[in-house]
mmCIF file of N, CA, C and O in Angstrom:
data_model
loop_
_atom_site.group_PDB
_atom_site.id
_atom_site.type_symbol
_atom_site.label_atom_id
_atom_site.label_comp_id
_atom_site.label_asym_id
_atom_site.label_seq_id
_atom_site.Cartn_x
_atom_site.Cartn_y
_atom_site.Cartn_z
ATOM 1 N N UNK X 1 4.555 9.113 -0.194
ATOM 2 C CA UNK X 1 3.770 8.120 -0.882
ATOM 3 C C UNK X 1 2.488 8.792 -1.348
ATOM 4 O O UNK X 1 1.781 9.185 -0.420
ATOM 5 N N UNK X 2 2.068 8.992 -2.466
ATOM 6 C CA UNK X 2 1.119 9.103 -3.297
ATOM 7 C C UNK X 2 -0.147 8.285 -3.408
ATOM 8 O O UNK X 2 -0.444 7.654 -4.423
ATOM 9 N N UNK X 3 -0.734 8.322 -2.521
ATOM 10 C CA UNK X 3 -2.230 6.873 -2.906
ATOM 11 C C UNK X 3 -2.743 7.508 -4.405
ATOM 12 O O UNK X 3 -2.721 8.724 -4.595
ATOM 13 N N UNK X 4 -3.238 6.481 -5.520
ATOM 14 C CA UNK X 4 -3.944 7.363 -6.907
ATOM 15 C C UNK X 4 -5.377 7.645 -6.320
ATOM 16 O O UNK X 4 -5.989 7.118 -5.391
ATOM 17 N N UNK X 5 -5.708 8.697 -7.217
ATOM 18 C CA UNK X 5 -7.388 8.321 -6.465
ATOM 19 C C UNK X 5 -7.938 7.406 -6.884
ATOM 20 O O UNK X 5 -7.226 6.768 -7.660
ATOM 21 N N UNK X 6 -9.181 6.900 -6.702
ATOM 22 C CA UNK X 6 -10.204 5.571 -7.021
ATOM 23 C C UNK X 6 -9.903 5.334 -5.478
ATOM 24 O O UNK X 6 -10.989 5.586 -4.957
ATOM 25 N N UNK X 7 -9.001 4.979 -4.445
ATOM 26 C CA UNK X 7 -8.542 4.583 -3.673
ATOM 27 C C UNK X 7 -9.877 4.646 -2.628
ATOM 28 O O UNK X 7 -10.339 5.749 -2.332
ATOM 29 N N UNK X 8 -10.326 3.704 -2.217
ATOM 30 C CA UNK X 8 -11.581 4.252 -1.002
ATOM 31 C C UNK X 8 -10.702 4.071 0.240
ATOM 32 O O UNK X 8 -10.275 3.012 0.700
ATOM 33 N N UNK X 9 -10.550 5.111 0.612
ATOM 34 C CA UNK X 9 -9.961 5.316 2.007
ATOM 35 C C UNK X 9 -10.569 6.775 2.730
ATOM 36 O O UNK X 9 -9.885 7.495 3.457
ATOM 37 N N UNK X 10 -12.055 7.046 2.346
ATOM 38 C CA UNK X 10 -12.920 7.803 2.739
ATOM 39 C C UNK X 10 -13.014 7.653 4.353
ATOM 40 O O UNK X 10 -12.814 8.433 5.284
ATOM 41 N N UNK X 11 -13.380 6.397 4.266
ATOM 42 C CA UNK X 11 -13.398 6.048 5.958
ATOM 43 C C UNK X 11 -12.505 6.287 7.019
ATOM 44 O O UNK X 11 -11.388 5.771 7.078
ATOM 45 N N UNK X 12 -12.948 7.021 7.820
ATOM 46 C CA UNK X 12 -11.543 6.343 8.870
ATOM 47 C C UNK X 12 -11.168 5.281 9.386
ATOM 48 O O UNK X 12 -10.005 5.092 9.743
ATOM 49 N N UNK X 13 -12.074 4.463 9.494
ATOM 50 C CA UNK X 13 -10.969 3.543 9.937
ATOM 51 C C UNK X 13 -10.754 2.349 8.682
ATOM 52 O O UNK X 13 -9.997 1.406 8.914
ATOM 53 N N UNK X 14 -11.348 2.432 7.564
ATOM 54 C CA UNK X 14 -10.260 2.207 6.356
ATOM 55 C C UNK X 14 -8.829 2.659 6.292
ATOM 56 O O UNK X 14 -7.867 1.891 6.279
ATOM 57 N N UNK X 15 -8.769 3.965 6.252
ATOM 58 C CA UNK X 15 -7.651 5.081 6.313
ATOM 59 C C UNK X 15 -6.598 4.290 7.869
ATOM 60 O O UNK X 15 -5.472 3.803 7.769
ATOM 61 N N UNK X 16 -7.137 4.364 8.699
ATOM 62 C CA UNK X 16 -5.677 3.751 9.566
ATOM 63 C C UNK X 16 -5.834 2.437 9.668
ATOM 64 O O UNK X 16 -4.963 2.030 10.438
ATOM 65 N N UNK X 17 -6.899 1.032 9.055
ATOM 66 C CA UNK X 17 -6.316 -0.258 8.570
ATOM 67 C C UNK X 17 -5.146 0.035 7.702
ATOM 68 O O UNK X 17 -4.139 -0.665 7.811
ATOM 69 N N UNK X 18 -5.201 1.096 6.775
ATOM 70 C CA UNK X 18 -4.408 0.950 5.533
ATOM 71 C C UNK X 18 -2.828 1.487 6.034
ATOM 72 O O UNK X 18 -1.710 1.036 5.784
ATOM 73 N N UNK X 19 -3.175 2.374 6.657
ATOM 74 C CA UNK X 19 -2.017 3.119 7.199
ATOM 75 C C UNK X 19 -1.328 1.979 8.406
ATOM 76 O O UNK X 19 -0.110 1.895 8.563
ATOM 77 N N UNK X 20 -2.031 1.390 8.967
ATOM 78 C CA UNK X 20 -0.990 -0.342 9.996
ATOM 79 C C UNK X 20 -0.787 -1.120 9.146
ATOM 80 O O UNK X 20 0.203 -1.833 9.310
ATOM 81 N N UNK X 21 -1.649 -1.331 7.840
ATOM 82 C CA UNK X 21 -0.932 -2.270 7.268
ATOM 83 C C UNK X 21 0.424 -1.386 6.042
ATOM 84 O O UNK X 21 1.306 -2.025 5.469
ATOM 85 N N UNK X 22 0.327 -0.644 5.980
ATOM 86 C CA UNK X 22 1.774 -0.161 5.481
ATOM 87 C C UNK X 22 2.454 0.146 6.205
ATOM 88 O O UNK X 22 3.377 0.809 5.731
ATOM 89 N N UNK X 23 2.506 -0.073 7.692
ATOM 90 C CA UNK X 23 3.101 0.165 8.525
ATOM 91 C C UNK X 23 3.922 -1.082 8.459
ATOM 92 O O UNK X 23 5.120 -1.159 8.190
ATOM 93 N N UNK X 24 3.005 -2.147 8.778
ATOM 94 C CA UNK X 24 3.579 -3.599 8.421
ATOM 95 C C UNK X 24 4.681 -3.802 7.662
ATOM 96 O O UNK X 24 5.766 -4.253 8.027
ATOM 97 N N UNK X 25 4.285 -3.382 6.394
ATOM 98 C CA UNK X 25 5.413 -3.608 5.137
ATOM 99 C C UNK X 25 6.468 -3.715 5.433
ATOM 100 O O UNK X 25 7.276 -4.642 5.404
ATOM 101 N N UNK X 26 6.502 -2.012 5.959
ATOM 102 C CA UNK X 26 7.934 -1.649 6.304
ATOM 103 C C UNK X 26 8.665 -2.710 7.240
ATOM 104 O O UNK X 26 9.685 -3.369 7.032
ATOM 105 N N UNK X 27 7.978 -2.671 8.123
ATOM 106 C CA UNK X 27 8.566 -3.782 9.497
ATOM 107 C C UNK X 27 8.522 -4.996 9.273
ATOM 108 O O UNK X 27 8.795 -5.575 10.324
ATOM 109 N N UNK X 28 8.275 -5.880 8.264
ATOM 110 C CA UNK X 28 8.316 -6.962 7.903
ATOM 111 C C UNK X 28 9.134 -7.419 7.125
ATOM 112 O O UNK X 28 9.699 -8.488 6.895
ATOM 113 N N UNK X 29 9.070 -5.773 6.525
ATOM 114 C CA UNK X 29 10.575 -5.838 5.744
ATOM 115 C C UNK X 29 12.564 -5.664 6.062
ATOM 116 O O UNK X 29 13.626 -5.752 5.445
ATOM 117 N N UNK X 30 12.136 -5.429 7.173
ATOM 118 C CA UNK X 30 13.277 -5.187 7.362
ATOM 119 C C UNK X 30 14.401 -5.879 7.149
ATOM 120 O O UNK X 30 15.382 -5.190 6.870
ATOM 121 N N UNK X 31 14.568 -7.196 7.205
ATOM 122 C CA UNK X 31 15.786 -7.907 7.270
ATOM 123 C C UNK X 31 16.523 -7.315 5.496
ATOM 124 O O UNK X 31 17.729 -7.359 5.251
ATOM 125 N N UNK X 32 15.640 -6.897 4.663
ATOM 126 C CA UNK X 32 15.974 -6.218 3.609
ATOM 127 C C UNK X 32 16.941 -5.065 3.891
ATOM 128 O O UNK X 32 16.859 -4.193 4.756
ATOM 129 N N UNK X 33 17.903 -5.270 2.929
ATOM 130 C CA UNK X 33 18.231 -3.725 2.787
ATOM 131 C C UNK X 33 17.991 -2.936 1.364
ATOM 132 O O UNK X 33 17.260 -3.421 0.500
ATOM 133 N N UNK X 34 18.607 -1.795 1.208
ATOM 134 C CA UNK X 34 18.403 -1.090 0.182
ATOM 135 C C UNK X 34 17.490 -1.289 -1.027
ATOM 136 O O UNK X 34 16.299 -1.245 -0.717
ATOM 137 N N UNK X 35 17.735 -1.496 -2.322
ATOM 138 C CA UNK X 35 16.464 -1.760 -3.424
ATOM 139 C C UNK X 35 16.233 -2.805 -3.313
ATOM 140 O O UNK X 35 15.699 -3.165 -4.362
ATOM 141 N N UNK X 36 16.326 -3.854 -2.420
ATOM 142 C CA UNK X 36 15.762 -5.129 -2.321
ATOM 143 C C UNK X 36 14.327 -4.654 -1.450
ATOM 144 O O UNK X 36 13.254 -4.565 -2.047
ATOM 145 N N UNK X 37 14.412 -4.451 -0.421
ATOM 146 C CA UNK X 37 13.496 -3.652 0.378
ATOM 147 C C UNK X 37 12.692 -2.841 -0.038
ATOM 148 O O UNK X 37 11.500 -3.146 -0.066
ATOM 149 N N UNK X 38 13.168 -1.491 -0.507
ATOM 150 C CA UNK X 38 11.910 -0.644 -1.356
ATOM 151 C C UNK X 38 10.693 -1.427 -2.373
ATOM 152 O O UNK X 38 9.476 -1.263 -2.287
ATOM 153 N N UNK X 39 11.583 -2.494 -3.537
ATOM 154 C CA UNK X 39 10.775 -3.355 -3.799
ATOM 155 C C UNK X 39 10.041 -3.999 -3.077
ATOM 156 O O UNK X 39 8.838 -3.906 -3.317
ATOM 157 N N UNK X 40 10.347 -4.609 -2.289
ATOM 158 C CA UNK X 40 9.255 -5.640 -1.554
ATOM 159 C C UNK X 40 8.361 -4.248 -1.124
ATOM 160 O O UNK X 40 7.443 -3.934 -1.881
ATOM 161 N N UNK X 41 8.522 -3.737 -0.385
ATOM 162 C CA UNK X 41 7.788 -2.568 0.480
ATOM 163 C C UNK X 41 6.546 -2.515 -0.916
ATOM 164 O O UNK X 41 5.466 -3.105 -0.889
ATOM 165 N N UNK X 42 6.920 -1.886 -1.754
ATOM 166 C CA UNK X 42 6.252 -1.700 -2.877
ATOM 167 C C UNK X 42 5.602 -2.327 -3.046
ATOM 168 O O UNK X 42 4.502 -1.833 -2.796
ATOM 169 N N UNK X 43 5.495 -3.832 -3.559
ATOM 170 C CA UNK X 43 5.273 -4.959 -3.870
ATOM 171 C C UNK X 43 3.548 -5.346 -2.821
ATOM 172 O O UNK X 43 2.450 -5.799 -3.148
ATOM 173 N N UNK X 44 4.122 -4.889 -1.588
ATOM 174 C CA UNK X 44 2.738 -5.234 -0.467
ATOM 175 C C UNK X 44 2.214 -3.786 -0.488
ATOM 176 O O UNK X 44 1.096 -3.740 0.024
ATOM 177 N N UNK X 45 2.597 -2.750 -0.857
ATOM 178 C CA UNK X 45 1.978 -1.589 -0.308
ATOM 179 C C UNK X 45 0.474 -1.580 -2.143
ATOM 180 O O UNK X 45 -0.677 -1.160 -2.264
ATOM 181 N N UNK X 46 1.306 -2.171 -2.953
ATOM 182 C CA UNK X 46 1.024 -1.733 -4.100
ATOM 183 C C UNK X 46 -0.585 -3.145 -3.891
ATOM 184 O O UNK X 46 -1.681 -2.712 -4.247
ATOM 185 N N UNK X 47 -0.551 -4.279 -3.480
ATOM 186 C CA UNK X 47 -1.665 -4.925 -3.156
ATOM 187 C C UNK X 47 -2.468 -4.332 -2.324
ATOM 188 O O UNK X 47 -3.594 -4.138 -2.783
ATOM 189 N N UNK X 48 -2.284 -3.979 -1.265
ATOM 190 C CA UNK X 48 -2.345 -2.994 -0.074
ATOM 191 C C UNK X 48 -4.293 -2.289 -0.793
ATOM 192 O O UNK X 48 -5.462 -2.450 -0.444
ATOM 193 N N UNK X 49 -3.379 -1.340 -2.165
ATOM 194 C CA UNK X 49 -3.917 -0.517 -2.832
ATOM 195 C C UNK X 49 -4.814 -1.074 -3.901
ATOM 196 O O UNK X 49 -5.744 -0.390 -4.328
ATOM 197 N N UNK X 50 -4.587 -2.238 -4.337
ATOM 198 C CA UNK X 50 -5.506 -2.843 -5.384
ATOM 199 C C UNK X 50 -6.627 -3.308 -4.494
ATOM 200 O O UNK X 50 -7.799 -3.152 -4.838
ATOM 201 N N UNK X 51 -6.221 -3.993 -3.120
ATOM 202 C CA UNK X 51 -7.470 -4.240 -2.177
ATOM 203 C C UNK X 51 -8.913 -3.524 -2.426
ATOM 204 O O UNK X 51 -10.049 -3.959 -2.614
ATOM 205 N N UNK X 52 -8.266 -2.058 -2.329
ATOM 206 C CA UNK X 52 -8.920 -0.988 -1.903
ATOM 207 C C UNK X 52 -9.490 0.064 -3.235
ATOM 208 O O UNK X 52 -10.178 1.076 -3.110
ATOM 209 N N UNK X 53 -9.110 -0.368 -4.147
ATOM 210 C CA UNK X 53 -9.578 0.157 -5.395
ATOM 211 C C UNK X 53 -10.516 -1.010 -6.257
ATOM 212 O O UNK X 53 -10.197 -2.142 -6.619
ATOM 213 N N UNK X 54 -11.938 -0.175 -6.447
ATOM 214 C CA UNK X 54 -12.501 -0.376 -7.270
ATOM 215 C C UNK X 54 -12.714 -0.927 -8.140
ATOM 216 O O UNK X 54 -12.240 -0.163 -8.982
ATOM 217 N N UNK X 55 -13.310 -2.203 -8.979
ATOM 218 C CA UNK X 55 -12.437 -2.845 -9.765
ATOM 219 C C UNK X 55 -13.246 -2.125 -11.167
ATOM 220 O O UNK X 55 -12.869 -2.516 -12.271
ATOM 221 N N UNK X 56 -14.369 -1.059 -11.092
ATOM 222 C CA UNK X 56 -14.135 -0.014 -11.922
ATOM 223 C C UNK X 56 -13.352 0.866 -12.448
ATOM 224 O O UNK X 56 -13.424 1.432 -13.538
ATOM 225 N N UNK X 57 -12.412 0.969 -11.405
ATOM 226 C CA UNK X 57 -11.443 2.115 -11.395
ATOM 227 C C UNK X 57 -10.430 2.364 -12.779
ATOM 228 O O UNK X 57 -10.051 1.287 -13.239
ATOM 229 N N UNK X 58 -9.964 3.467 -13.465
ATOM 230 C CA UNK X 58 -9.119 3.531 -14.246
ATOM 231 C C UNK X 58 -8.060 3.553 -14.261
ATOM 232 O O UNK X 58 -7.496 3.717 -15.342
ATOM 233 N N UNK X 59 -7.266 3.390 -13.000
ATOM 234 C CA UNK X 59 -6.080 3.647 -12.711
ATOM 235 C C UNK X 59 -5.500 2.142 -12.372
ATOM 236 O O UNK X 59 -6.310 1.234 -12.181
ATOM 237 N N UNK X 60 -4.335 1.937 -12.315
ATOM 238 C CA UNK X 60 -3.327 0.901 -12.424
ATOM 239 C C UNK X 60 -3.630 0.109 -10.964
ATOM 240 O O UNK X 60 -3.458 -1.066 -10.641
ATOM 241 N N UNK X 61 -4.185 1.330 -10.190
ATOM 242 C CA UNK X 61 -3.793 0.944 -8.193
ATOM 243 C C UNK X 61 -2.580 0.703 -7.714
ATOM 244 O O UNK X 61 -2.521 -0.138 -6.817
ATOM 245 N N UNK X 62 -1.328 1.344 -8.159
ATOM 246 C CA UNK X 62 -0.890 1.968 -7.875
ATOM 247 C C UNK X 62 -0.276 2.702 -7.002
ATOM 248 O O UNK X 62 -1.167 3.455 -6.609
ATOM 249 N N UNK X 63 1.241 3.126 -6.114
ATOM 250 C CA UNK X 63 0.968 3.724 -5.231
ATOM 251 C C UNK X 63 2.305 4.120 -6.533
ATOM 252 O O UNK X 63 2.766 3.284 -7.310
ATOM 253 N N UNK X 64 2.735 5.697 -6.465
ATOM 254 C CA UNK X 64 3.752 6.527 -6.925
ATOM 255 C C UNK X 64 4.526 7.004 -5.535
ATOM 256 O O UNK X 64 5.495 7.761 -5.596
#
């Protein structure tokens, strides 16, 4: 997983909120399987990331 930059996750303990809550995703996701799942995963990881970006920022927020 790719965070874009703009991303403030300077902090540490920004950096492992962000990292339990994509932890979450996954495990919340589970009753999903295959591209139903990656989507959703996506779907919260990709808010996850707009949270946390700038609303200066140039980038989409984003995770690749």
């Amino acid at each position: 997983m790719k965070v874009p930059p703009g991303v403030l996750l300077d902090d540490p303990k920004a950096l492992a909120e962000f990292g339990y809550n994509a932890a979450q995703a996954f495990i919340s996701s589970d009753h999903l399987v295959g591209a139903e799942r990656e989507a959703a995963v996506q779907e919260k990881i990709n808010a996850l990331v707009r949270e946390l970006t700038p609303s200066s920022a140039t980038r989409t927020g984003e995770v690749s």
